[in-house]
Structure formats: structure tokens, C-alpha cells
Coordinates of N, CA and C in Angstrom, one line a residue:
M30 N 25.5 -9.1 236.2 CA 25.0 -10.3 237.0 C 25.6 -11.6 236.4
K31 N 26.1 -12.4 237.3 CA 26.7 -13.7 236.9 C 25.7 -14.6 236.4
K32 N 26.0 -15.3 235.2 CA 25.0 -16.3 234.7 C 25.3 -17.6 235.3
V33 N 24.2 -18.4 235.4 CA 24.4 -19.8 235.8 C 24.5 -20.6 234.6
I34 N 25.7 -21.2 234.4 CA 26.0 -21.9 233.2 C 26.5 -23.3 233.6
K35 N 25.8 -24.3 233.0 CA 26.2 -25.7 233.4 C 26.8 -26.5 232.2
A36 N 26.7 -25.9 231.0 CA 27.3 -26.5 229.8 C 27.7 -25.5 228.8
V37 N 28.8 -25.7 228.2 CA 29.3 -24.8 227.2 C 29.6 -25.6 225.8
F38 N 29.0 -25.1 224.8 CA 29.2 -25.7 223.5 C 30.3 -24.9 222.7
L39 N 31.3 -25.6 222.2 CA 32.4 -25.0 221.5 C 32.5 -25.5 220.0
D40 N 32.3 -24.6 219.1 CA 32.8 -24.9 217.7 C 34.3 -25.1 217.7
V41 N 34.8 -25.7 216.7 CA 36.3 -26.1 216.7 C 37.1 -25.1 215.9
D42 N 37.0 -25.2 214.6 CA 37.8 -24.4 213.7 C 37.4 -23.0 213.6
G43 N 38.3 -22.1 214.0 CA 37.9 -20.7 214.0 C 37.3 -20.2 215.3
T44 N 37.1 -21.2 216.2 CA 36.5 -20.8 217.5 C 37.5 -21.3 218.6
L45 N 37.5 -22.6 218.8 CA 38.4 -23.2 219.8 C 39.9 -23.1 219.2
L46 N 40.0 -23.3 217.9 CA 41.3 -23.2 217.3 C 41.4 -21.8 216.5
S47 N 42.6 -21.3 216.5 CA 42.9 -20.1 215.8 C 42.4 -20.1 214.4
E48 N 41.8 -19.0 214.0 CA 41.4 -18.9 212.5 C 42.6 -18.7 211.6
K49 N 43.8 -18.4 212.2 CA 45.0 -18.1 211.4 C 45.8 -19.4 211.1
D50 N 46.0 -20.3 212.1 CA 46.8 -21.4 211.9 C 46.3 -22.7 212.5
R51 N 45.0 -22.7 213.0 CA 44.4 -23.8 213.6 C 45.1 -24.3 214.9
S52 N 45.8 -23.4 215.6 CA 46.5 -23.8 216.8 C 45.5 -23.6 218.0
L53 N 45.8 -24.4 219.1 CA 45.1 -24.2 220.3 C 46.0 -23.5 221.3
S54 N 45.6 -22.3 221.7 CA 46.5 -21.5 222.6 C 46.5 -22.1 224.1
K55 N 47.6 -21.9 224.7 CA 47.7 -22.4 226.1 C 46.6 -21.7 227.0
D56 N 46.3 -20.5 226.7 CA 45.3 -19.7 227.4 C 44.0 -20.3 227.3
T57 N 43.6 -20.6 226.1 CA 42.3 -21.2 225.9 C 42.2 -22.6 226.5
E58 N 43.3 -23.4 226.4 CA 43.4 -24.7 227.0 C 43.2 -24.6 228.5
E59 N 43.8 -23.7 229.1 CA 43.7 -23.5 230.6 C 42.3 -23.1 230.9
S60 N 41.6 -22.3 230.2 CA 40.3 -21.8 230.5 C 39.3 -23.0 230.4
I61 N 39.5 -23.9 229.5 CA 38.6 -25.1 229.4 C 38.8 -26.0 230.6
R62 N 40.0 -26.2 231.0 CA 40.3 -27.0 232.1 C 39.7 -26.4 233.4
R63 N 39.7 -25.1 233.5 CA 39.1 -24.4 234.7 C 37.6 -24.6 234.7
L64 N 36.9 -24.6 233.5 CA 35.5 -24.8 233.5 C 35.2 -26.2 233.9
I65 N 35.9 -27.2 233.4 CA 35.7 -28.6 233.7 C 35.9 -28.8 235.2
Q66 N 36.9 -28.2 235.8 CA 37.1 -28.3 237.2 C 36.0 -27.8 238.1
K67 N 35.2 -26.8 237.5 CA 34.1 -26.3 238.2 C 32.8 -27.1 238.0
G68 N 33.0 -28.2 237.2 CA 31.8 -29.0 237.0 C 31.0 -28.7 235.8
I69 N 31.5 -27.7 234.9 CA 30.7 -27.3 233.7 C 31.1 -28.3 232.6
H70 N 30.0 -28.8 231.9 CA 30.2 -29.7 230.8 C 30.7 -29.0 229.6
I71 N 31.7 -29.4 228.9 CA 32.2 -28.9 227.7 C 31.9 -29.8 226.5
I72 N 31.2 -29.3 225.5 CA 30.8 -30.1 224.4 C 31.3 -29.5 223.1
L73 N 32.1 -30.3 222.4 CA 32.5 -29.9 221.1 C 31.4 -30.0 220.1
V74 N 31.2 -29.0 219.3 CA 30.1 -29.1 218.3 C 30.7 -28.6 217.0
T75 N 30.8 -29.5 216.0 CA 31.7 -29.2 214.8 C 31.2 -29.9 213.6
G76 N 31.6 -29.3 212.4 CA 31.3 -29.9 211.2 C 32.3 -31.0 210.9
R77 N 33.3 -31.1 211.7 CA 34.4 -32.1 211.5 C 33.8 -33.6 211.6
P78 N 34.5 -34.5 210.9 CA 34.2 -35.9 211.2 C 34.7 -36.3 212.6
H79 N 34.1 -37.3 213.2 CA 34.3 -37.6 214.6 C 35.8 -37.8 214.9
H80 N 36.5 -38.5 214.1 CA 37.9 -38.9 214.4 C 38.8 -37.7 214.4
L81 N 38.5 -36.6 213.8 CA 39.3 -35.4 213.8 C 39.1 -34.6 215.1
C82 N 38.3 -35.2 216.0 CA 38.0 -34.5 217.3 C 38.8 -35.3 218.5
E83 N 39.4 -36.3 218.1 CA 40.2 -37.1 219.0 C 41.3 -36.4 219.7
E84 N 41.8 -35.4 219.0 CA 43.0 -34.6 219.5 C 42.7 -33.8 220.8
F85 N 41.3 -33.6 221.0 CA 40.9 -32.8 222.2 C 40.6 -33.6 223.4
K86 N 40.8 -34.9 223.4 CA 40.5 -35.7 224.5 C 41.4 -35.4 225.7
H87 N 42.6 -34.9 225.5 CA 43.5 -34.6 226.5 C 43.0 -33.4 227.4
L88 N 42.1 -32.7 226.9 CA 41.5 -31.6 227.6 C 40.5 -32.0 228.6
G89 N 40.1 -33.3 228.5 CA 39.0 -33.8 229.4 C 37.6 -33.6 228.8
I90 N 37.6 -33.4 227.5 CA 36.3 -33.2 226.8 C 35.8 -34.6 226.4
D91 N 34.6 -35.0 226.9 CA 34.1 -36.4 226.6 C 32.8 -36.3 225.8
T92 N 32.3 -35.2 225.4 CA 31.1 -35.1 224.6 C 31.3 -34.4 223.3
V93 N 31.0 -35.1 222.2 CA 31.3 -34.5 220.9 C 30.1 -34.6 220.0
I94 N 29.7 -33.4 219.4 CA 28.7 -33.4 218.3 C 29.6 -33.2 217.0
S95 N 29.6 -34.2 216.2 CA 30.4 -34.1 214.9 C 29.5 -34.1 213.7
A96 N 30.1 -34.0 212.6 CA 29.3 -34.0 211.3 C 28.2 -33.1 211.2
N97 N 28.4 -31.9 211.8 CA 27.3 -30.9 211.9 C 26.0 -31.3 212.6
G98 N 26.2 -32.3 213.5 CA 25.0 -32.7 214.3 C 24.5 -34.1 213.9
A99 N 25.2 -34.7 213.0 CA 24.7 -36.1 212.6 C 25.2 -37.2 213.4
L100 N 26.2 -37.0 214.2 CA 26.8 -38.0 215.1 C 27.1 -37.4 216.5
V101 N 26.5 -38.0 217.5 CA 26.7 -37.4 218.9 C 27.2 -38.5 219.8
T102 N 28.4 -38.3 220.4 CA 28.9 -39.2 221.4 C 29.0 -38.6 222.8
C103 N 28.8 -39.3 223.8 CA 29.0 -38.8 225.2 C 29.6 -39.9 226.0
R104 N 30.8 -39.6 226.5 CA 31.5 -40.6 227.3 C 31.8 -41.9 226.6
G105 N 32.1 -41.8 225.3 CA 32.4 -42.9 224.5 C 31.2 -43.7 223.9
E106 N 30.0 -43.2 224.3 CA 28.8 -43.9 223.8 C 28.1 -43.1 222.8
I107 N 27.7 -43.7 221.7 CA 26.9 -43.0 220.6 C 25.4 -42.8 221.2
I108 N 25.0 -41.6 221.3 CA 23.7 -41.3 221.8 C 22.8 -40.8 220.7
H109 N 23.3 -40.5 219.5 CA 22.5 -40.1 218.4 C 23.3 -40.3 217.1
K110 N 22.6 -40.7 216.1 CA 23.3 -40.7 214.7 C 22.2 -40.6 213.7
S111 N 22.5 -39.9 212.6 CA 21.6 -39.8 211.5 C 22.4 -40.3 210.2
I112 N 21.9 -41.4 209.6 CA 22.7 -42.0 208.6 C 22.0 -41.7 207.2
L113 N 22.9 -41.3 206.3 CA 22.4 -41.0 204.9 C 22.0 -42.3 204.2
S114 N 20.9 -42.3 203.4 CA 20.5 -43.5 202.7 C 21.6 -43.9 201.7
S115 N 21.8 -45.1 201.6 CA 22.9 -45.6 200.6 C 22.5 -45.3 199.2
T116 N 21.2 -45.4 198.9 CA 20.7 -45.1 197.5 C 21.0 -43.6 197.2
M117 N 20.7 -42.7 198.1 CA 21.0 -41.3 197.8 C 22.5 -41.0 197.7
V118 N 23.3 -41.6 198.6 CA 24.8 -41.5 198.5 C 25.3 -41.9 197.2
R119 N 24.8 -43.0 196.7 CA 25.3 -43.5 195.4 C 24.9 -42.6 194.2
E120 N 23.7 -42.1 194.2 CA 23.2 -41.3 193.2 C 23.9 -40.0 193.2
F121 N 24.1 -39.4 194.4 CA 24.8 -38.1 194.5 C 26.3 -38.3 194.1
S122 N 26.9 -39.4 194.5 CA 28.3 -39.6 194.2 C 28.5 -39.7 192.7
H123 N 27.6 -40.4 192.1 CA 27.7 -40.7 190.6 C 27.6 -39.3 189.9
F124 N 26.7 -38.5 190.3 CA 26.5 -37.1 189.7 C 27.7 -36.3 189.9
A125 N 28.2 -36.3 191.1 CA 29.5 -35.5 191.5 C 30.6 -35.9 190.6
A126 N 30.8 -37.2 190.4 CA 31.8 -37.7 189.5 C 31.7 -37.3 188.1
S127 N 30.4 -37.2 187.6 CA 30.2 -36.8 186.3 C 30.4 -35.3 186.1
Q128 N 30.3 -34.6 187.2 CA 30.6 -33.1 187.1 C 32.0 -32.7 187.5
G129 N 32.8 -33.7 187.9 CA 34.2 -33.5 188.3 C 34.4 -32.8 189.6
H130 N 33.4 -33.0 190.5 CA 33.5 -32.4 191.8 C 33.9 -33.3 192.9
T131 N 34.7 -32.8 193.9 CA 35.1 -33.6 195.0 C 34.1 -33.7 196.1
L132 N 34.0 -34.9 196.7 CA 33.1 -35.2 197.8 C 34.0 -35.8 198.9
S133 N 33.6 -35.4 200.2 CA 34.2 -36.1 201.3 C 33.0 -36.8 202.0
Y134 N 33.3 -38.0 202.6 CA 32.3 -38.8 203.3 C 32.7 -38.9 204.8
F135 N 31.8 -38.5 205.7 CA 32.0 -38.6 207.1 C 31.5 -39.9 207.6
T136 N 32.3 -40.9 207.9 CA 31.9 -42.1 208.6 C 32.5 -41.9 210.0
E137 N 33.0 -43.0 210.6 CA 33.8 -42.8 211.9 C 35.1 -42.1 211.6
S138 N 35.5 -42.2 210.3 CA 36.7 -41.4 209.9 C 36.3 -40.5 208.7
L139 N 37.3 -40.3 207.8 CA 37.0 -39.4 206.7 C 37.6 -40.0 205.4
G140 N 36.7 -40.0 204.4 CA 37.2 -40.5 203.1 C 36.8 -39.6 202.0
M141 N 37.4 -39.6 200.9 CA 37.1 -38.8 199.7 C 36.8 -39.6 198.5
N142 N 36.2 -38.9 197.5 CA 35.9 -39.7 196.3 C 37.1 -39.7 195.3
G143 N 38.2 -39.1 195.6 CA 39.4 -39.2 194.8 C 39.5 -38.2 193.7
T144 N 38.5 -37.3 193.6 CA 38.4 -36.3 192.5 C 39.2 -35.1 192.9
C145 N 39.9 -34.5 191.9 CA 40.6 -33.2 192.0 C 41.6 -33.2 193.1
R146 N 42.4 -34.1 193.2 CA 43.5 -34.3 194.2 C 44.4 -33.1 194.3
T147 N 44.6 -32.5 193.1 CA 45.6 -31.3 193.1 C 44.9 -30.0 192.8
D148 N 43.6 -30.0 192.8 CA 42.9 -28.7 192.7 C 43.1 -27.8 193.9
H149 N 43.7 -26.6 193.7 CA 44.0 -25.8 194.9 C 42.8 -25.4 195.7
R150 N 41.7 -25.3 195.0 CA 40.4 -24.9 195.7 C 40.1 -26.0 196.7
V151 N 40.3 -27.3 196.4 CA 40.0 -28.3 197.3 C 41.0 -28.4 198.4
T152 N 42.3 -28.4 198.0 CA 43.4 -28.5 199.0 C 43.4 -27.3 199.9
D153 N 43.1 -26.1 199.5 CA 43.0 -25.0 200.3 C 41.8 -25.2 201.3
A154 N 40.7 -25.6 200.8 CA 39.5 -25.8 201.7 C 39.8 -26.8 202.7
L155 N 40.4 -27.9 202.4 CA 40.8 -29.0 203.3 C 41.6 -28.4 204.5
R156 N 42.6 -27.6 204.1 CA 43.5 -27.0 205.1 C 42.7 -26.0 205.9
E157 N 41.9 -25.1 205.3 CA 41.2 -24.0 206.0 C 40.0 -24.5 206.9
T158 N 39.4 -25.6 206.5 CA 38.3 -26.1 207.3 C 38.6 -27.2 208.3
L159 N 39.6 -28.1 207.9 CA 39.9 -29.2 208.8 C 41.4 -29.3 209.2
G160 N 42.2 -28.3 208.8 CA 43.6 -28.3 209.1 C 44.4 -29.4 208.5
L161 N 43.8 -30.0 207.4 CA 44.5 -31.1 206.7 C 45.5 -30.6 205.6
M162 N 46.7 -31.0 205.7 CA 47.7 -30.6 204.7 C 47.8 -31.5 203.5
E163 N 47.2 -32.7 203.6 CA 47.2 -33.6 202.5 C 45.8 -34.1 202.2
Y164 N 45.6 -34.5 200.9 CA 44.3 -35.0 200.5 C 44.1 -36.3 201.1
P165 N 43.0 -36.5 201.9 CA 42.8 -37.8 202.6 C 42.6 -39.0 201.6
D166 N 42.6 -40.2 202.2 CA 42.5 -41.4 201.4 C 41.1 -41.5 200.7
Q167 N 41.1 -42.2 199.6 CA 39.8 -42.4 198.9 C 39.0 -43.4 199.7
I168 N 37.7 -43.2 199.9 CA 36.8 -44.1 200.6 C 36.8 -45.5 199.9
M169 N 36.9 -46.5 200.7 CA 37.0 -47.9 200.1 C 35.6 -48.4 199.6
T170 N 34.6 -48.1 200.4 CA 33.2 -48.6 200.0 C 32.2 -47.6 200.5
L171 N 31.1 -47.5 199.7 CA 30.0 -46.6 200.1 C 28.9 -47.4 200.9
D172 N 29.3 -48.6 201.3 CA 28.3 -49.4 202.0 C 28.3 -49.2 203.5
E173 N 29.3 -48.5 204.1 CA 29.4 -48.3 205.5 C 28.5 -47.1 205.9
E174 N 28.2 -46.9 207.1 CA 27.4 -45.8 207.6 C 28.0 -44.5 207.3
I175 N 27.3 -43.6 206.6 CA 27.8 -42.3 206.3 C 26.9 -41.3 206.9
Y176 N 27.4 -40.5 207.7 CA 26.6 -39.5 208.5 C 26.4 -38.1 207.8
C177 N 27.4 -37.8 206.9 CA 27.3 -36.5 206.2 C 28.3 -36.6 205.1
M178 N 28.0 -35.9 204.0 CA 28.9 -35.6 202.9 C 29.2 -34.1 202.8
C179 N 30.3 -33.9 202.2 CA 30.7 -32.5 202.0 C 31.0 -32.3 200.5
L180 N 30.3 -31.4 199.8 CA 30.5 -31.1 198.4 C 31.4 -29.9 198.3
Y181 N 32.5 -30.1 197.5 CA 33.5 -29.0 197.2 C 33.1 -28.4 195.9
A182 N 32.4 -27.3 196.1 CA 31.9 -26.5 194.9 C 31.5 -25.1 195.3
N183 N 31.5 -24.2 194.4 CA 31.1 -22.8 194.8 C 29.6 -22.8 194.7
E184 N 29.0 -21.6 195.1 CA 27.5 -21.4 195.1 C 26.9 -21.7 193.8
E185 N 27.5 -21.2 192.7 CA 26.9 -21.4 191.4 C 26.9 -22.8 191.0
E186 N 28.1 -23.5 191.2 CA 28.1 -24.9 190.9 C 27.2 -25.8 191.7
T187 N 26.9 -25.3 193.0 CA 26.1 -26.1 193.9 C 24.6 -26.0 193.5
N188 N 24.3 -25.0 192.7 CA 22.8 -24.8 192.3 C 22.3 -26.0 191.5
Q189 N 23.2 -26.6 190.7 CA 22.7 -27.7 189.9 C 22.4 -28.9 190.8
Y190 N 23.1 -29.0 191.9 CA 22.8 -30.1 192.8 C 21.5 -29.8 193.5
K191 N 21.3 -28.6 193.9 CA 20.1 -28.2 194.6 C 18.8 -28.5 193.7
E192 N 19.0 -28.3 192.5 CA 17.8 -28.5 191.5 C 17.7 -30.0 191.4
R193 N 18.7 -30.8 191.2 CA 18.6 -32.2 191.0 C 18.2 -33.0 192.2
F194 N 18.7 -32.5 193.4 CA 18.5 -33.3 194.6 C 17.7 -32.3 195.6
S195 N 16.5 -32.0 195.3 CA 15.7 -31.0 195.9 C 15.3 -31.3 197.4
S196 N 15.4 -32.6 197.7 CA 15.0 -33.1 199.1 C 16.2 -32.9 200.0
L197 N 17.4 -32.6 199.5 CA 18.5 -32.5 200.4 C 18.7 -31.1 200.9
R198 N 19.4 -31.0 202.0 CA 19.8 -29.7 202.6 C 21.3 -29.4 202.3
F199 N 21.6 -28.2 201.9 CA 23.0 -27.9 201.6 C 23.3 -26.7 202.6
V200 N 24.2 -27.0 203.5 CA 24.6 -26.0 204.5 C 26.1 -25.5 204.3
R201 N 26.2 -24.3 203.7 CA 27.5 -23.9 203.4 C 28.3 -23.3 204.6
F202 N 29.5 -23.8 204.8 CA 30.3 -23.3 205.9 C 31.7 -22.8 205.5
H203 N 31.9 -22.7 204.2 CA 33.1 -22.3 203.5 C 32.8 -21.9 202.1
P204 N 33.4 -20.9 201.5 CA 33.1 -20.5 200.2 C 33.2 -21.6 199.1
Y205 N 33.9 -22.7 199.4 CA 34.0 -23.8 198.5 C 33.6 -25.1 199.1
V206 N 32.9 -25.1 200.2 CA 32.5 -26.4 200.8 C 31.1 -26.2 201.5
C207 N 30.2 -27.2 201.2 CA 29.0 -27.2 202.0 C 28.7 -28.6 202.4
N208 N 28.0 -28.7 203.6 CA 27.5 -30.0 204.1 C 26.3 -30.4 203.2
V209 N 26.2 -31.7 202.9 CA 25.0 -32.3 202.3 C 24.3 -33.2 203.3
L210 N 23.1 -32.8 203.7 CA 22.4 -33.5 204.7 C 21.0 -33.9 204.2
E211 N 20.6 -35.1 204.6 CA 19.3 -35.6 204.1 C 18.2 -35.3 205.0
A212 N 18.4 -35.4 206.3 CA 17.3 -35.3 207.3 C 17.1 -33.8 207.7
G213 N 15.9 -33.3 207.7 CA 15.7 -32.0 208.2 C 16.0 -31.7 209.6
E214 N 16.1 -32.8 210.4 CA 16.4 -32.6 211.8 C 17.9 -32.6 212.1
V215 N 18.7 -32.7 211.2 CA 20.2 -32.7 211.4 C 20.7 -31.3 211.5
S216 N 21.1 -30.8 212.6 CA 21.7 -29.5 212.8 C 22.4 -29.5 214.1
K217 N 23.2 -28.5 214.3 CA 23.9 -28.3 215.6 C 23.0 -28.1 216.8
S218 N 21.9 -27.4 216.5 CA 21.0 -27.1 217.6 C 20.1 -28.3 218.0
V219 N 19.7 -29.1 217.1 CA 19.0 -30.3 217.4 C 19.9 -31.3 218.1
A220 N 21.1 -31.4 217.7 CA 22.1 -32.3 218.4 C 22.3 -31.8 219.9
A221 N 22.4 -30.4 220.0 CA 22.6 -29.8 221.3 C 21.4 -30.2 222.2
Q222 N 20.2 -30.1 221.7 CA 19.0 -30.5 222.5 C 19.1 -32.0 222.9
I223 N 19.6 -32.8 222.1 CA 19.8 -34.3 222.5 C 20.8 -34.4 223.6
V224 N 21.9 -33.7 223.5 CA 22.9 -33.7 224.6 C 22.4 -33.2 225.9
L225 N 21.7 -32.1 225.8 CA 21.1 -31.5 227.1 C 20.1 -32.4 227.7
T226 N 19.3 -33.1 226.9 CA 18.3 -34.0 227.5 C 19.0 -35.2 228.1
H227 N 20.1 -35.7 227.5 CA 20.9 -36.8 228.0 C 21.6 -36.4 229.3
L228 N 22.0 -35.1 229.4 CA 22.7 -34.7 230.6 C 21.8 -34.0 231.7
N229 N 20.5 -33.9 231.3 CA 19.5 -33.2 232.1 C 19.9 -31.8 232.5
I230 N 20.2 -31.0 231.5 CA 20.6 -29.6 231.7 C 19.6 -28.8 230.9
P231 N 19.0 -27.8 231.5 CA 18.1 -26.9 230.8 C 18.9 -26.0 229.8
R232 N 18.3 -25.7 228.7 CA 19.0 -24.9 227.7 C 19.3 -23.4 228.2
E233 N 18.5 -22.9 229.1 CA 18.8 -21.6 229.7 C 20.1 -21.5 230.4
E234 N 20.6 -22.7 230.8 CA 21.9 -22.7 231.6 C 23.0 -23.2 230.7
T235 N 23.0 -22.7 229.5 CA 24.0 -23.1 228.5 C 24.6 -21.9 227.8
M236 N 25.8 -22.1 227.3 CA 26.5 -21.1 226.5 C 27.1 -21.7 225.3
A237 N 27.2 -21.0 224.2 CA 27.8 -21.5 223.0 C 28.7 -20.5 222.3
F238 N 29.8 -20.9 221.7 CA 30.7 -20.1 221.0 C 30.7 -20.6 219.5
G239 N 30.7 -19.6 218.5 CA 30.8 -20.0 217.1 C 31.3 -18.9 216.3
D240 N 31.7 -19.2 215.0 CA 32.2 -18.2 214.1 C 31.6 -18.3 212.7
G241 N 31.0 -19.5 212.4 CA 30.4 -19.7 211.1 C 28.9 -19.7 211.0
E242 N 28.4 -19.6 209.8 CA 27.0 -19.6 209.6 C 26.3 -20.9 210.0
N243 N 27.1 -22.0 210.0 CA 26.5 -23.2 210.5 C 26.4 -23.3 211.9
D244 N 26.8 -22.2 212.7 CA 26.7 -22.1 214.1 C 25.5 -21.3 214.5
I245 N 24.9 -20.6 213.6 CA 23.8 -19.6 213.9 C 22.6 -20.3 214.6
D246 N 22.2 -21.5 214.2 CA 21.0 -22.1 214.8 C 21.4 -22.5 216.2
L247 N 22.7 -22.9 216.5 CA 23.1 -23.2 217.8 C 23.1 -22.0 218.7
L248 N 23.6 -20.9 218.2 CA 23.7 -19.6 218.9 C 22.4 -19.1 219.3
T249 N 21.4 -19.3 218.5 CA 20.0 -18.8 218.8 C 19.3 -19.8 219.7
Y250 N 19.8 -21.0 219.9 CA 19.2 -22.0 220.7 C 19.6 -21.9 222.2
V251 N 20.8 -21.6 222.5 CA 21.4 -21.7 223.9 C 20.9 -20.4 224.7
G252 N 21.3 -20.5 226.0 CA 20.9 -19.4 226.9 C 21.8 -18.2 226.7
V253 N 23.1 -18.4 226.4 CA 24.0 -17.3 226.2 C 24.8 -17.6 224.9
S254 N 24.8 -16.7 224.0 CA 25.5 -17.0 222.7 C 26.7 -16.0 222.5
V255 N 27.8 -16.5 222.0 CA 29.0 -15.7 221.8 C 29.5 -15.9 220.4
A256 N 29.7 -14.9 219.7 CA 30.3 -14.9 218.3 C 31.7 -14.5 218.4
M257 N 32.6 -15.2 217.7 CA 34.0 -14.9 217.7 C 34.2 -13.6 216.8
G258 N 35.2 -12.9 217.2 CA 35.5 -11.6 216.5 C 35.8 -11.9 215.0
N259 N 36.3 -13.1 214.7 CA 36.6 -13.5 213.3 C 35.4 -14.0 212.5
G260 N 34.3 -14.0 213.2 CA 33.0 -14.5 212.5 C 32.5 -13.5 211.6
G261 N 31.5 -14.0 210.7 CA 30.8 -13.1 209.8 C 29.8 -12.2 210.5
E262 N 29.3 -11.3 209.7 CA 28.3 -10.3 210.3 C 27.0 -11.0 210.7
R263 N 26.5 -12.0 210.0 CA 25.3 -12.7 210.3 C 25.5 -13.4 211.6
V264 N 26.6 -14.0 211.8 CA 26.9 -14.7 213.1 C 27.0 -13.7 214.2
K265 N 27.6 -12.6 214.1 CA 27.7 -11.6 215.1 C 26.3 -11.1 215.5
Q266 N 25.5 -10.8 214.5 CA 24.1 -10.3 214.7 C 23.3 -11.3 215.5
S267 N 23.6 -12.6 215.4 CA 22.7 -13.6 216.1 C 23.2 -13.9 217.5
A268 N 24.3 -13.3 217.9 CA 24.9 -13.6 219.2 C 24.5 -12.5 220.3
D269 N 24.6 -12.9 221.5 CA 24.4 -12.0 222.6 C 25.6 -11.1 222.9
Y270 N 26.8 -11.7 222.5 CA 28.0 -11.0 222.8 C 29.1 -11.4 221.7
V271 N 29.8 -10.4 221.3 CA 30.9 -10.6 220.3 C 32.2 -10.5 221.0
T272 N 33.0 -11.5 221.0 CA 34.3 -11.5 221.7 C 35.4 -11.2 220.8
L273 N 36.6 -11.4 221.3 CA 37.8 -11.2 220.4 C 37.9 -12.4 219.4
K274 N 38.8 -12.3 218.5 CA 39.1 -13.3 217.6 C 39.6 -14.6 218.3
A275 N 39.5 -15.7 217.6 CA 40.0 -17.0 218.2 C 41.5 -16.8 218.5
S276 N 42.2 -16.2 217.5 CA 43.7 -16.0 217.6 C 44.0 -15.0 218.7
E277 N 43.1 -14.3 219.2 CA 43.3 -13.4 220.4 C 42.7 -13.9 221.7
N278 N 42.5 -15.2 221.7 CA 42.0 -15.8 223.0 C 40.6 -15.4 223.2
G279 N 39.8 -15.3 222.2 CA 38.3 -14.8 222.4 C 37.5 -15.6 223.3
I280 N 37.8 -16.9 223.5 CA 37.0 -17.8 224.4 C 37.3 -17.3 225.8
T281 N 38.5 -17.2 226.2 CA 38.9 -16.7 227.5 C 38.4 -15.3 227.8
H282 N 38.4 -14.4 226.8 CA 37.9 -13.1 227.0 C 36.4 -13.1 227.4
A283 N 35.6 -13.9 226.6 CA 34.2 -13.9 226.9 C 33.9 -14.6 228.3
L284 N 34.6 -15.7 228.6 CA 34.4 -16.3 229.9 C 34.7 -15.4 231.0
R285 N 35.7 -14.6 230.9 CA 36.0 -13.5 231.9 C 34.8 -12.5 231.9
H286 N 34.4 -12.1 230.8 CA 33.3 -11.1 230.7 C 32.1 -11.6 231.5
Y287 N 31.8 -12.9 231.3 CA 30.6 -13.4 232.0 C 31.0 -14.0 233.4
K288 N 32.2 -13.8 233.8 CA 32.7 -14.2 235.2 C 32.5 -15.7 235.4
L289 N 32.9 -16.5 234.4 CA 32.8 -17.9 234.5 C 34.2 -18.5 234.9
I290 N 35.2 -17.6 234.7 CA 36.6 -18.0 235.1 C 37.2 -16.8 235.8

């Protein structure tokens, strides 16, 4: 039976983009254009900072959930943002510097704390999560609005932060990177609810694609959930359907399965 779908949420890295080389296939691009032509809203929902989603504007996508749900824009308008307290950011940054760990700060763009510029664990993670081949610029000031921080540390190293900053949430999306979030209401699913309210679309008429553990809450929220073949087992278990890998045009495969294209 064909599903009534009015909005599709797409994770970016490892979902929209190939898990192998972060490329966007012509097949996936064409599928997205066909959905938009049918009047279906396409919403990017990603852990990326907002400015690293600009490259998808040419597809006709005008709604973006970035920073793991902390910043939401629709047709160029900010409809939701969650700002980290400057006091917490400074305390956390000071502790990270004392431990020799890298931090990234998601503002309208992306800045780093300047630590471990040549550490392969950091440079590999930047490439694997954001497709960045070079270490970004150091942030100039901590006084601007910061929506999310990313801590570059493994699980054991992160435990000391969890003990010291017990009020914060640490959402791991890579073996060496986790989001640092202050508000309990910051998540992809909460941001999706805000978007759907803004667009007046019921959640039952939505679909989402994801491959990472930070996509699970979104996949369990929408009407139809699709896990990429390159996703982890927990992601696949939370989805209604497991499609092919992103590098195998998994989005197109699932859209055809549900007869949306």
C-alpha cells in the first residue's frame, strides 16, 4: 500500500552522501528533485554546522535542522535555536584545554579551539564526519552564539567530562566525536516536531532516513523510518525498513520501495 508522505527528513553524512567518499550521486540528486516536484518537503537534519549545509541549496532544499537540532531554519528564517550558556562554554573549554582535547564550536559557521591540529584521530574524524580535509580556523571569540560543541575524545576520555559536567548531554556519533548539548530538549526529533508544526504537517505523513545513533530518536518519531545499509545494528533495529548503503543509492531504493518515485 502506498504511503501518504508530505515531508522527508534526510541525514547528510552517510545517508544523503556516500559513506565512502562523501559524494552525492546523480541518482540520489534526481530522486530528491522528483520529490520536491511532487510537493514533498525535504528537510536536512544533521549534526553539521549550518554553513556546511549550504552546498545543498542547489537541490531546492530550503529547510535545515543543523547542529543536531540546536538550529533550525526554514526558507532562510531561523525558526528555532538553542544557545549554550557562555559560562558553561568557557568552563568546558578551559577544562578541554587542560586535558589537551580538541573542541569544535558550531555558530553560524565552524570554529575550533586550536588543539591537536596534527593529531590523526582529530583530522580523520573531521574528514569522516564533515568531509573536511583541513583543520578549520580557530574560533576568534567565545562571546558569539554557540549552538553546539563537539568534543574529540574516545569513550573512556569522555567519562571524565561526564563526571565533571553532569548536567550536560553527550551524544556520540563517531568513535572519536560526540556532541555536547546543554538543553534536554535539543535533539533531531524535537527539531523535527518544530518543523512539522511550522509547516502544518502531521508526523504520520513523514519519512526519515539515517545511519547513525544520533538519528535513532528521529527514526522512532516519524511515520516511516528508513535505516541505511551502512548504519549500525541499533539504527537498523529502530527502523521500519533497511535500505541499501548510501554509496549504493539507498535513498532511491527505499523511495521506490515505498512507491514515492
